[in-house]
Amino acid sequence: MSGQKVTLAKALNMGLRKAMEDDPKVLVMGEDVGKLGGVFRITDGLQKDFGEDRVIDSPLAESGIVGTAVGMALRGYRPVVEIQFDGFVYPAYDQIVCQVAKMHYRSQGRSKMPMVIRIPFGGGIGAVEHHSESPEAQFAHTPGLKVVACSNPVDGYWMIQQAIACDDPVIFLEPKRQYHADKAELDDSEAPEPLFASRVVRRGADATLLAYGPTVKTALNAAAAAADEGRSLEVIDLRTLSPLDMAPVYESVRRTGRAVVVHEAHVNLGLGAELSARITEECFYSLEAPVLRVGGFDTPYPPSRIEEEFLPDLDRVLDAVDRSFGF
Amino acid sequence: MTQHPGFGPDLAEVFGPAAQDGGPELIQLLTPEGERVEHHDFRFDPGAGVDEAETIRGFYRDMVLTRRIDTEATALQRHGELGIWAQLLGQEAAQVGAGRALRPQDYVFPTYREHGVAWCRGLDPLKLLGLFRGVDQGSWDPAERNFGLYTIVIGAQTLHAVGYAMGVQRDGAVGTGEPDRDTAVVAHFGDGASSQGDVNEAFIFAASYNAPVVFFCQNNQWAISEPIERQTRIPLYQRALGFGFPGVRVDGNDVLATYAVTQAALQRAREGQGPTLIEAYTYRMGAHTTTDDPTRYRLSEDVERWKLRDPIARVQVYLKRNGLADEAFFAAVAQEADELGVHLREGCKAMPDPAPLSMFDHVYSELTDELTAQRDGYAAYLDTFEVSAGSTTEGAAR
Ligand SMILES: Cc1ncc(C[n+]2csc(CCOP(=O)(O)OP(=O)(O)O)c2C)c(N)n1
């Protein structure tokens, strides 16, 4: 497979396939994941090759999917649950927050919950309501859950396998508008980075952009545009949202003195708030300006014809960078 | 596998292949061949003093126009004017039968596919398109025609319907015997939705409070790629019994039967006799939505088989064969459909995008100070583009 160029959708599909080949206890569950291969085709072909017992089309009930996955996990399986769209995870919210997140704690570590809950998240695909949400903070706020977001095909391939191998429940966020956007070369021979690690994806000296999932590309584009204007921006792909991997962030911000967080989720009590607080606590004397946040406004996700107004874009990121330099 | 004695009949025998075409319980008043048939419990009654043929011609017109809304919207999606469209092809009779049985005071809670019911409620179909075009999330006032906003989260609206019905009960608008006062509520949902916790909870609340609600499930055999067998192993209508209220299965491609059964269930509700589950047995002839590709999961033979049960063709045959409608009538309906098509095409293309700042409207009854600041900040930001680029639209288009 070395050298193959694939999309994020294909990379996730290959990662799932590899995980299923490696461990017979890995199961896939969800709505339309079987014959259809999921509405985004992430599970394409898996039911054909692994059978209906391992790739399970579920009745249309998210609480049911996650709740039965809990039972499967208690029986020794490693369920990978697909939630069809971000906005449809809420019927399962109770199971995720009250059951999945707490099982290990309540059982004093006796019952493991090695479950992955895959959620296509974020906007930008012109969809109707409930199809463009960014619910990460709701899960990152819940002790017991780990939350990660991939941003590119190579990460998609490795991170899904690592999440499946993880003994803790992982909320696995996939930027749906990136599914079929860019291709990248997969190289199986290189060892992957650890799952719960952030990564500097572009070196820079003047300010640090913090992004994850769909906004990594936005941040990289902004950094490229800034470079044309003589400003050098560092970009960090957080990758893990809970736990956060702050060491690379602190190291970067201490060097640049400025940080701008970019996410699609509402700014109010979003992940940016936590990042801002931690950076302020740890890098106070290095900061040249307050940490700024660029994100979705504190409104419901708007009708798709104006979603580009809601979503952080290159201009809004650069505007925040300008404001940072204005301090 | 035979059942252990004492556990009742073997389900495989009771609900086996014989139930495939709707089974013996299917209530039908007009066959696919266009023949009127009798049913021992239900008969088509357009109301005292109302001309039966005229009513049936009206149904025909409703169904043709509903189908036109659907084909027109599908075409608009193909031309990029709509982001997506949920097609109702094949479900016209179920929706028109259910829609025409309503009285003005009754209230409807739709899914995202009830374009035919919306039509019967007198909603301008252009209003349905806004959600799918991405310019709004429901452009009509639900209270104006007692037709709720489309609900995308599967099954959620069934609980709303029960709560609304409980309000009706508390207002004393049930069982008074006054035809203009007694009120029923309809909850629409699909076969897939029947698996949701919300729907099952709605059944329980409705039964517990004897709420004046009709659960109208269009079993179109598919929930995207999942066949009905994934959701249930008994006919859906039979679930009602377990919750403590009656359920019936009607031929959802038969507008007369659907009308008759819905009318009777609504009347039960209005009289204070409580909830009913109607399973309208039909078929989703099109894709789930315009983004779906059904060739990946179902056989074209099935679709071909269901074509023979077309809801509109059977009414047309019936009207023609019995001399109840002439060529002029059919031509007039076709003409009206063409005009509706023009209305939808032109109206849709003329729908403006919302103003960017409108996104801050209506988050709360009154804009909060926080949100005001956010909106004003964004407006000021947009203005910077006006200065540098010379046009707000250019800035706003970024
Ligand atoms: C809670 C929730 N989960 C998933 C979805 C995605 N989804 C939209 S329609 C649909 C299938 C619904 O099938 P059914 O209830 O039979 O109605 P139909 O679409 O066939 O009319 C699914 C899974 C959703 N809208 N809401």
PDB file of C-alpha atoms in Angstrom, chain A residues 98-263:
ATOM      1  CA  CYS A  98     -23.832   8.601  31.942  1.00  0.00           C
ATOM      2  CA  GLN A  99     -22.886   5.079  30.909  1.00  0.00           C
ATOM      3  CA  VAL A 100     -19.985   4.943  28.462  1.00  0.00           C
ATOM      4  CA  ALA A 101     -17.990   7.646  30.220  1.00  0.00           C
ATOM      5  CA  LYS A 102     -18.421   6.288  33.732  1.00  0.00           C
ATOM      6  CA  MET A 103     -18.320   2.530  33.445  1.00  0.00           C
ATOM      7  CA  HIS A 104     -14.593   2.222  34.063  1.00  0.00           C
ATOM      8  CA  TYR A 105     -14.704   4.581  37.025  1.00  0.00           C
ATOM      9  CA  ARG A 106     -17.752   3.025  38.670  1.00  0.00           C
ATOM     10  CA  SER A 107     -16.374  -0.481  38.297  1.00  0.00           C
ATOM     11  CA  GLN A 108     -13.054   0.640  39.730  1.00  0.00           C
ATOM     12  CA  GLY A 109     -11.359  -0.299  36.507  1.00  0.00           C
ATOM     13  CA  ARG A 110     -12.881  -3.767  36.301  1.00  0.00           C
ATOM     14  CA  SER A 111     -15.051  -3.026  33.278  1.00  0.00           C
ATOM     15  CA  LYS A 112     -13.261  -1.548  30.314  1.00  0.00           C
ATOM     16  CA  MET A 113     -15.169   0.451  27.707  1.00  0.00           C
ATOM     17  CA  PRO A 114     -13.040   0.122  24.548  1.00  0.00           C
ATOM     18  CA  MET A 115     -15.553   1.816  22.300  1.00  0.00           C
ATOM     19  CA  VAL A 116     -15.046   4.255  19.469  1.00  0.00           C
ATOM     20  CA  ILE A 117     -17.876   6.601  18.592  1.00  0.00           C
ATOM     21  CA  ARG A 118     -17.234   8.031  15.149  1.00  0.00           C
ATOM     22  CA  ILE A 119     -18.951  11.317  14.402  1.00  0.00           C
ATOM     23  CA  PRO A 120     -18.733  13.169  11.084  1.00  0.00           C
ATOM     24  CA  PHE A 121     -18.667  16.753  12.335  1.00  0.00           C
ATOM     25  CA  GLY A 122     -18.571  20.350  11.223  1.00  0.00           C
ATOM     26  CA  GLY A 123     -20.165  22.290   8.417  1.00  0.00           C
ATOM     27  CA  GLY A 124     -19.385  23.559   4.988  1.00  0.00           C
ATOM     28  CA  ILE A 125     -21.252  20.970   2.938  1.00  0.00           C
ATOM     29  CA  GLY A 126     -24.425  22.941   2.288  1.00  0.00           C
ATOM     30  CA  ALA A 127     -26.573  20.628   4.377  1.00  0.00           C
ATOM     31  CA  VAL A 128     -29.888  21.188   6.125  1.00  0.00           C
ATOM     32  CA  GLU A 129     -30.024  21.762   9.879  1.00  0.00           C
ATOM     33  CA  HIS A 130     -28.551  19.206  12.338  1.00  0.00           C
ATOM     34  CA  HIS A 131     -25.983  18.112   9.755  1.00  0.00           C
ATOM     35  CA  SER A 132     -23.221  20.631  10.483  1.00  0.00           C
ATOM     36  CA  GLU A 133     -22.758  20.677  14.242  1.00  0.00           C
ATOM     37  CA  SER A 134     -19.556  20.792  16.254  1.00  0.00           C
ATOM     38  CA  PRO A 135     -20.371  19.035  19.528  1.00  0.00           C
ATOM     39  CA  GLU A 136     -16.799  18.379  20.693  1.00  0.00           C
ATOM     40  CA  ALA A 137     -16.916  20.553  23.794  1.00  0.00           C
ATOM     41  CA  GLN A 138     -19.914  18.650  25.127  1.00  0.00           C
ATOM     42  CA  PHE A 139     -17.828  15.504  25.141  1.00  0.00           C
ATOM     43  CA  ALA A 140     -14.499  17.044  26.099  1.00  0.00           C
ATOM     44  CA  HIS A 141     -16.300  18.411  29.156  1.00  0.00           C
ATOM     45  CA  THR A 142     -17.185  14.880  30.206  1.00  0.00           C
ATOM     46  CA  PRO A 143     -14.558  13.084  32.320  1.00  0.00           C
ATOM     47  CA  GLY A 144     -14.062   9.513  31.192  1.00  0.00           C
ATOM     48  CA  LEU A 145     -14.324  10.225  27.489  1.00  0.00           C
ATOM     49  CA  LYS A 146     -11.360  10.798  25.229  1.00  0.00           C
ATOM     50  CA  VAL A 147     -11.961  13.041  22.260  1.00  0.00           C
ATOM     51  CA  VAL A 148      -9.846  13.228  19.128  1.00  0.00           C
ATOM     52  CA  ALA A 149     -10.239  14.879  15.726  1.00  0.00           C
ATOM     53  CA  CYS A 150      -8.401  13.924  12.577  1.00  0.00           C
ATOM     54  CA  SER A 151      -7.697  16.488   9.887  1.00  0.00           C
ATOM     55  CA  ASN A 152      -6.069  14.607   7.014  1.00  0.00           C
ATOM     56  CA  PRO A 153      -5.933  11.162   5.377  1.00  0.00           C
ATOM     57  CA  VAL A 154      -2.708   9.982   6.989  1.00  0.00           C
ATOM     58  CA  ASP A 155      -3.971  10.807  10.473  1.00  0.00           C
ATOM     59  CA  GLY A 156      -7.342   9.321   9.618  1.00  0.00           C
ATOM     60  CA  TYR A 157      -5.759   6.008   8.737  1.00  0.00           C
ATOM     61  CA  TRP A 158      -3.646   5.752  11.855  1.00  0.00           C
ATOM     62  CA  MET A 159      -5.808   7.520  14.395  1.00  0.00           C
ATOM     63  CA  ILE A 160      -8.847   5.318  13.794  1.00  0.00           C
ATOM     64  CA  GLN A 161      -6.737   2.230  14.415  1.00  0.00           C
ATOM     65  CA  GLN A 162      -5.179   3.726  17.525  1.00  0.00           C
ATOM     66  CA  ALA A 163      -8.576   4.800  18.827  1.00  0.00           C
ATOM     67  CA  ILE A 164      -9.877   1.264  18.349  1.00  0.00           C
ATOM     68  CA  ALA A 165      -6.849  -0.134  20.184  1.00  0.00           C
ATOM     69  CA  CYS A 166      -7.415   2.278  23.075  1.00  0.00           C
ATOM     70  CA  ASP A 167      -9.068   0.711  26.120  1.00  0.00           C
ATOM     71  CA  ASP A 168     -10.934   3.909  26.934  1.00  0.00           C
ATOM     72  CA  PRO A 169     -13.974   5.191  25.051  1.00  0.00           C
ATOM     73  CA  VAL A 170     -12.958   7.571  22.283  1.00  0.00           C
ATOM     74  CA  ILE A 171     -15.170  10.126  20.585  1.00  0.00           C
ATOM     75  CA  PHE A 172     -13.654  10.154  17.122  1.00  0.00           C
ATOM     76  CA  LEU A 173     -14.451  13.300  15.166  1.00  0.00           C
ATOM     77  CA  GLU A 174     -14.148  13.303  11.396  1.00  0.00           C
ATOM     78  CA  PRO A 175     -14.290  16.587   9.457  1.00  0.00           C
ATOM     79  CA  LYS A 176     -16.958  15.637   6.950  1.00  0.00           C
ATOM     80  CA  ARG A 177     -16.160  18.364   4.485  1.00  0.00           C
ATOM     81  CA  GLN A 178     -12.632  16.961   4.218  1.00  0.00           C
ATOM     82  CA  TYR A 179     -13.812  13.416   3.466  1.00  0.00           C
ATOM     83  CA  HIS A 180     -13.385  13.746  -0.261  1.00  0.00           C
ATOM     84  CA  ALA A 181     -11.419  16.975  -0.434  1.00  0.00           C
ATOM     85  CA  ASP A 182      -7.693  16.252  -0.541  1.00  0.00           C
ATOM     86  CA  LYS A 183      -5.616  13.183  -1.175  1.00  0.00           C
ATOM     87  CA  ALA A 184      -2.457  12.273   0.666  1.00  0.00           C
ATOM     88  CA  GLU A 185       0.076   9.523   0.391  1.00  0.00           C
ATOM     89  CA  LEU A 186      -0.212   6.675   2.856  1.00  0.00           C
ATOM     90  CA  ASP A 187       2.925   4.944   3.919  1.00  0.00           C
ATOM     91  CA  ASP A 188       2.353   1.898   6.063  1.00  0.00           C
ATOM     92  CA  SER A 189       6.034   1.420   6.776  1.00  0.00           C
ATOM     93  CA  GLU A 190       6.382   4.555   8.860  1.00  0.00           C
ATOM     94  CA  ALA A 191       5.406   4.277  12.491  1.00  0.00           C
ATOM     95  CA  PRO A 192       2.515   6.557  13.372  1.00  0.00           C
ATOM     96  CA  GLU A 193       2.635   9.294  15.938  1.00  0.00           C
ATOM     97  CA  PRO A 194       0.910   8.594  19.229  1.00  0.00           C
ATOM     98  CA  LEU A 195      -2.850   9.208  19.254  1.00  0.00           C
ATOM     99  CA  PHE A 196      -2.987  11.654  22.128  1.00  0.00           C
ATOM    100  CA  ALA A 197      -0.394  14.056  20.791  1.00  0.00           C
ATOM    101  CA  SER A 198      -0.644  17.448  19.170  1.00  0.00           C
ATOM    102  CA  ARG A 199       1.589  18.285  16.263  1.00  0.00           C
ATOM    103  CA  VAL A 200       3.177  21.347  14.750  1.00  0.00           C
ATOM    104  CA  VAL A 201       2.130  21.193  11.104  1.00  0.00           C
ATOM    105  CA  ARG A 202       3.761  24.413   9.991  1.00  0.00           C
ATOM    106  CA  ARG A 203       6.698  26.155  11.582  1.00  0.00           C
ATOM    107  CA  GLY A 204       6.496  29.857  12.221  1.00  0.00           C
ATOM    108  CA  ALA A 205       7.874  32.550  14.486  1.00  0.00           C
ATOM    109  CA  ASP A 206       5.381  35.379  14.870  1.00  0.00           C
ATOM    110  CA  ALA A 207       2.151  33.838  16.152  1.00  0.00           C
ATOM    111  CA  THR A 208       0.660  30.404  16.809  1.00  0.00           C
ATOM    112  CA  LEU A 209      -2.579  29.177  15.255  1.00  0.00           C
ATOM    113  CA  LEU A 210      -4.282  26.338  17.120  1.00  0.00           C
ATOM    114  CA  ALA A 211      -6.720  24.265  15.094  1.00  0.00           C
ATOM    115  CA  TYR A 212      -8.186  20.769  14.753  1.00  0.00           C
ATOM    116  CA  GLY A 213     -10.351  18.860  12.322  1.00  0.00           C
ATOM    117  CA  PRO A 214     -11.726  21.031   9.515  1.00  0.00           C
ATOM    118  CA  THR A 215     -10.024  24.251  10.626  1.00  0.00           C
ATOM    119  CA  VAL A 216      -6.496  22.882  10.248  1.00  0.00           C
ATOM    120  CA  LYS A 217      -6.760  23.489   6.537  1.00  0.00           C
ATOM    121  CA  THR A 218      -8.194  26.956   7.166  1.00  0.00           C
ATOM    122  CA  ALA A 219      -5.278  27.747   9.467  1.00  0.00           C
ATOM    123  CA  LEU A 220      -2.711  26.422   7.006  1.00  0.00           C
ATOM    124  CA  ASN A 221      -4.219  28.508   4.227  1.00  0.00           C
ATOM    125  CA  ALA A 222      -4.173  31.542   6.492  1.00  0.00           C
ATOM    126  CA  ALA A 223      -0.522  30.912   7.350  1.00  0.00           C
ATOM    127  CA  ALA A 224       0.357  30.641   3.672  1.00  0.00           C
ATOM    128  CA  ALA A 225      -1.429  33.911   2.936  1.00  0.00           C
ATOM    129  CA  ALA A 226       0.260  35.602   5.904  1.00  0.00           C
ATOM    130  CA  ALA A 227       3.648  34.443   4.671  1.00  0.00           C
ATOM    131  CA  ASP A 228       3.033  36.342   1.437  1.00  0.00           C
ATOM    132  CA  GLU A 229       2.631  39.420   3.565  1.00  0.00           C
ATOM    133  CA  GLY A 230       5.794  38.701   5.501  1.00  0.00           C
ATOM    134  CA  ARG A 231       4.255  37.269   8.629  1.00  0.00           C
ATOM    135  CA  SER A 232       5.351  33.861   9.846  1.00  0.00           C
ATOM    136  CA  LEU A 233       2.592  31.832  11.511  1.00  0.00           C
ATOM    137  CA  GLU A 234       3.057  28.533  13.260  1.00  0.00           C
ATOM    138  CA  VAL A 235       0.148  26.084  12.966  1.00  0.00           C
ATOM    139  CA  ILE A 236      -0.568  23.343  15.477  1.00  0.00           C
ATOM    140  CA  ASP A 237      -3.013  20.546  14.719  1.00  0.00           C
ATOM    141  CA  LEU A 238      -4.279  19.672  18.196  1.00  0.00           C
ATOM    142  CA  ARG A 239      -5.513  16.204  17.124  1.00  0.00           C
ATOM    143  CA  THR A 240      -6.416  15.296  20.705  1.00  0.00           C
ATOM    144  CA  LEU A 241      -9.052  17.449  22.387  1.00  0.00           C
ATOM    145  CA  SER A 242      -9.365  15.454  25.577  1.00  0.00           C
ATOM    146  CA  PRO A 243      -6.896  14.951  27.037  1.00  0.00           C
ATOM    147  CA  LEU A 244      -5.240  18.023  25.579  1.00  0.00           C
ATOM    148  CA  ASP A 245      -1.563  17.741  24.729  1.00  0.00           C
ATOM    149  CA  MET A 246      -0.395  21.168  25.817  1.00  0.00           C
ATOM    150  CA  ALA A 247       3.389  20.784  25.792  1.00  0.00           C
ATOM    151  CA  PRO A 248       3.837  21.607  22.083  1.00  0.00           C
ATOM    152  CA  VAL A 249       1.351  24.444  22.488  1.00  0.00           C
ATOM    153  CA  TYR A 250       3.229  26.000  25.416  1.00  0.00           C
ATOM    154  CA  GLU A 251       6.545  25.567  23.664  1.00  0.00           C
ATOM    155  CA  SER A 252       5.195  27.322  20.595  1.00  0.00           C
ATOM    156  CA  VAL A 253       3.437  30.173  22.347  1.00  0.00           C
ATOM    157  CA  ARG A 254       6.471  30.875  24.516  1.00  0.00           C
ATOM    158  CA  ARG A 255       8.383  31.384  21.282  1.00  0.00           C
ATOM    159  CA  THR A 256       5.793  33.385  19.347  1.00  0.00           C
ATOM    160  CA  GLY A 257       4.097  35.231  22.202  1.00  0.00           C
ATOM    161  CA  ARG A 258       0.748  35.116  20.420  1.00  0.00           C
ATOM    162  CA  ALA A 259      -1.967  32.508  20.028  1.00  0.00           C
ATOM    163  CA  VAL A 260      -5.180  32.367  18.024  1.00  0.00           C
ATOM    164  CA  VAL A 261      -7.536  29.406  18.404  1.00  0.00           C
ATOM    165  CA  VAL A 262      -9.665  28.479  15.402  1.00  0.00           C
ATOM    166  CA  HIS A 263     -12.671  26.177  15.643  1.00  0.00           C
TER     167      HIS A 263
END
